């Protein structure tokens, strides 16, 4: 369409006069456009939307001017045009800007129609003179030095594609399309409104501020809508981590079927936030369908194109649009504008030069200038005198409390003027052009003004800085607006701002206390609630990235952030907490003095040691009695000492394993038990030897079982165990070990035996001595009571062997500290068994039956038998 329009207009705008052979140029076709002109030494052009639509006649190639009929007068659009006129009047009065030079203007109405807007731009670029003479060197300045406008991105793109070829500067106050930042395609385009890229950033930051990640997007079917939708969609997930629940294009005009489908989709969707990048005309049709289907409970977000539109501030839309958040062009204050607007009067000039003012007057006072249409007079319509008083009518035209597009227009005019002023202040020989030359107003090239426009930097009376970046975009800033539902009306209030600083940082400030919500609280719009620490996200198959399930981390893994994709493994000595959100040190487990089991075993060990000490004291006290002296009292004392060592060695198995306790526990245990069992073995052998010596010819056997031989035998048998323990500790010493095999969340401190063979030899040697003692005692069980301890030794060895036979499977199948507990229990059980079986009967006689503790009693029993 752009190419067609460009070719058509360029081909029909000019025709060469054949009779003068390149001496003059004529307009091939002239458009009668709504316009407002003021002559000056130099002229600035302006393009505005003063009417909503137009009726454009069929194009025919004739020399007659084409009459265009525009309909639907827009007072706010006219105020935009008058703001430019006011700025130029203000500049003409300012002695510090363009001294001795008068600015003029040519303002055109684009009638919200692409062809008319493009034709108006070409009229500004070419001029409206029907014929002008060509100079030999084609020197001279263009009819206008710069153009302010057009408000529509599509119209601006069409005009800039042609005008940029000649480097005529265009400063738009309302065209936001990101594509216009393409400096290669539009080298002479500037704007005082932020581009859609910044508008998208503003929307995304608001979404991020309120944690809205599940949204619907609606956009208009034009350049503005397509570019902004593409930009928003590409940055939504990267910037906010959000997703689109739906993406729909709003049709032009009233399309009930399509609108019904779109609103139905919005109604079914779980997304509570709806973002709309569209113009008022799209929103009007959409909201009509929203009201028809009664779609409530939505949080609307408005683009700058319709945030401040008064047409929606009606009771009919209140239940639906209350609480709407949007971004709006920066509001500014223009001192003196209202007084200037009040002084507007229609003039008796050419209709085309003053048509916009007359149309405004007729619209405001509902009258017609002479000669009026016949049907107007027949209907009793009033005639306009031109002297009506604007203060007597109520019109939004005079409301200057919320100047937004007007403020951008004001800045655009001043940007062009400051650039022109700097250009005219250039000192010859110090200029920026070739050979340090300066530009001349009489022979001005448009690109020379662009050079200065790129370097413009000034501050408005409202305090805003105006400058352009390398893409022609001004320093961007938006106001954040909120639609407040008040009794009978909706009021759009400012609740914050979003701007880019000179350091290229973005800043969002929102006063949440001022925000009106159409809900009980701040709405939430998420496809899936955030996964808390301790869980990870698992994407739902076939659904957007924002839709996921939260799966708890497996044991030993954690996440300490929300919405984690993977769980992290804890270090070796750490384990996950119950919530899987923190790595905590693993529990340390060993047979402790503090836990109940350790306390019980410690108590039993100390009790056994105490009993041994009591028995030892009893035997010392009664050492001269027959019961104590019978069968080598020295061995009895040695057995008591070894049992005491057995009881005490069990304490080495309790407490956190250390290297020295691991090395000593089995060595002390093995040597103590071998000492005890070897004493019992020698006692048993002595009993058998004494019985054998009482028989004829058996006296010679006693010489082998004297006190020296008994001590030597016990020492020799014990030394064997000592050697075994020494070799074991030297070759493969038991060491403390942190075991995690049994429980992942625990560190079980235990002693590893180092050499299983060494441990087996130690236990095997004890078992061998115990079995020999048991067999010998069993053989001597029926000897006379006077000499016989064999039956008690038999019983004690039976207990000992039973305990240690049961120990092996229990020890092998007991994990962690319970293995130590089993070994301690075996030590204590066998020790108590030996203590009770061997010394219980003797203590009974000593303490309770002292009459039997006499040699006579013992010998008397023997005689009876």
Tab-separated table of C-alpha atoms in Angstrom, residues 17 60 75 120 142 152 178 359 379 387 392 404 434 501 541 565 604 637 651 656 731 740 758 821 857:
chain	number	residue	atom	x	y	z
A	17	UNK	CA	5.844	22.777	-18.399
A	60	UNK	CA	-9.357	10.520	-11.434
A	75	UNK	CA	-11.983	18.909	19.633
A	120	UNK	CA	-0.900	16.402	3.576
A	142	UNK	CA	12.111	23.735	1.264
A	152	UNK	CA	-0.272	7.527	13.572
A	178	UNK	CA	9.521	0.421	17.174
A	359	UNK	CA	-15.072	23.730	11.667
A	379	UNK	CA	-34.073	22.802	9.956
A	387	UNK	CA	-17.980	36.595	17.871
A	392	UNK	CA	-19.991	30.313	27.718
A	404	UNK	CA	-0.160	14.711	27.493
A	434	UNK	CA	33.032	21.011	5.185
A	501	UNK	CA	17.627	7.708	33.201
A	541	UNK	CA	3.348	-31.436	28.622
A	565	UNK	CA	14.185	-26.217	37.843
A	604	UNK	CA	25.697	-52.430	84.165
A	637	UNK	CA	41.885	-63.281	93.134
A	651	UNK	CA	33.339	-48.732	78.615
A	656	UNK	CA	32.516	-41.468	70.058
A	731	UNK	CA	49.600	-54.732	60.732
A	740	UNK	CA	26.802	-43.807	55.809
A	758	UNK	CA	42.928	-60.656	63.443
A	821	UNK	CA	25.832	-52.521	72.034
A	857	UNK	CA	32.975	-79.273	107.740
